[in-house]
Amino acid sequence: MAEFGLTEAEQAVLKMPGEFFRAFERLPQLHPADLEEVPFHAHALGRIVGMRAAHRAHPDLVPNPAGTQI
């Protein structure tokens, strides 16, 4: 039976980029693009974690080329 959704560990990891952004946002701004770049990459990290659940739910649509079971 396939496991759907994010595991507790994945949920914890998924919270980290947002925590990073909120901490980074409190730093003095050094470059105008900083507050645009950080969310872009935080969202990319979120997509990577989310794809793990997508793979478990639909391994035929979201293959895992590494072959390791997640």
Coordinates of N, CA, C and O in Angstrom, one line a residue, residues 35-61:
L35 N 15.7 40.0 -1.1 CA 14.4 39.6 -0.6 C 13.6 39.0 -1.8 O 12.4 38.6 -1.5
E36 N 14.1 39.0 -3.0 CA 13.4 38.3 -4.1 C 14.1 36.9 -4.3 O 13.4 35.9 -4.6
E37 N 15.4 36.9 -4.1 CA 16.1 35.6 -4.4 C 15.8 34.6 -3.3 O 15.6 33.4 -3.6
V38 N 15.8 35.0 -2.1 CA 15.6 34.0 -1.0 C 14.3 33.3 -1.1 O 14.2 32.1 -1.0
P39 N 13.2 34.0 -1.3 CA 11.9 33.2 -1.5 C 11.9 32.3 -2.7 O 11.3 31.2 -2.6
F40 N 12.5 32.8 -3.8 CA 12.6 31.9 -5.0 C 13.2 30.6 -4.6 O 12.7 29.5 -5.0
H41 N 14.3 30.6 -3.9 CA 15.0 29.4 -3.6 C 14.3 28.6 -2.5 O 14.4 27.4 -2.5
A42 N 13.7 29.3 -1.5 CA 12.9 28.6 -0.5 C 11.8 27.8 -1.2 O 11.5 26.7 -0.8
H43 N 11.1 28.4 -2.2 CA 10.1 27.7 -2.9 C 10.6 26.5 -3.6 O 10.0 25.5 -3.7
A44 N 11.8 26.7 -4.2 CA 12.4 25.5 -4.9 C 12.7 24.4 -4.0 O 12.4 23.2 -4.3
L45 N 13.2 24.7 -2.8 CA 13.4 23.6 -1.8 C 12.1 23.0 -1.4 O 12.1 21.7 -1.2
G46 N 11.1 23.7 -1.2 CA 9.8 23.2 -0.9 C 9.3 22.2 -2.0 O 8.7 21.2 -1.7
R47 N 9.5 22.6 -3.3 CA 9.1 21.7 -4.4 C 9.9 20.4 -4.3 O 9.3 19.4 -4.6
I48 N 11.1 20.5 -4.0 CA 11.9 19.3 -3.9 C 11.4 18.3 -2.9 O 11.2 17.1 -3.1
V49 N 11.0 18.8 -1.7 CA 10.5 18.0 -0.6 C 9.1 17.5 -1.1 O 8.8 16.3 -0.9
G50 N 8.3 18.3 -1.6 CA 7.0 17.9 -2.1 C 7.0 16.8 -3.1 O 6.1 16.0 -3.1
M51 N 8.0 16.8 -3.9 CA 8.1 15.8 -5.0 C 8.2 14.4 -4.4 O 7.9 13.4 -5.0
R52 N 8.7 14.3 -3.2 CA 8.9 13.0 -2.5 C 7.5 12.4 -2.3 O 7.3 11.2 -2.6
A53 N 6.5 13.2 -1.8 CA 5.2 12.7 -1.6 C 4.5 12.4 -3.0 O 3.8 11.4 -3.1
A54 N 4.8 13.2 -4.0 CA 4.3 13.0 -5.3 C 4.8 11.6 -5.9 O 4.1 10.9 -6.5
H55 N 6.1 11.4 -5.7 CA 6.6 10.1 -6.1 C 6.0 8.9 -5.4 O 5.7 7.9 -6.1
R56 N 5.8 9.0 -4.1 CA 5.2 7.9 -3.4 C 3.8 7.6 -3.9 O 3.3 6.5 -4.1
A57 N 3.0 8.7 -4.2 CA 1.6 8.6 -4.6 C 1.5 8.1 -6.1 O 0.6 7.4 -6.5
H58 N 2.5 8.6 -6.9 CA 2.4 8.3 -8.4 C 3.8 8.0 -8.9 O 4.3 8.8 -9.7
P59 N 4.4 6.9 -8.6 CA 5.7 6.6 -9.0 C 5.8 6.4 -10.6 O 6.9 6.6 -11.1
D60 N 4.7 6.2 -11.2 CA 4.7 6.1 -12.7 C 4.8 7.5 -13.3 O 5.4 7.6 -14.4
L61 N 4.3 8.5 -12.6 CA 4.4 9.9 -13.2 C 5.6 10.6 -12.7 O 6.1 11.5 -13.4

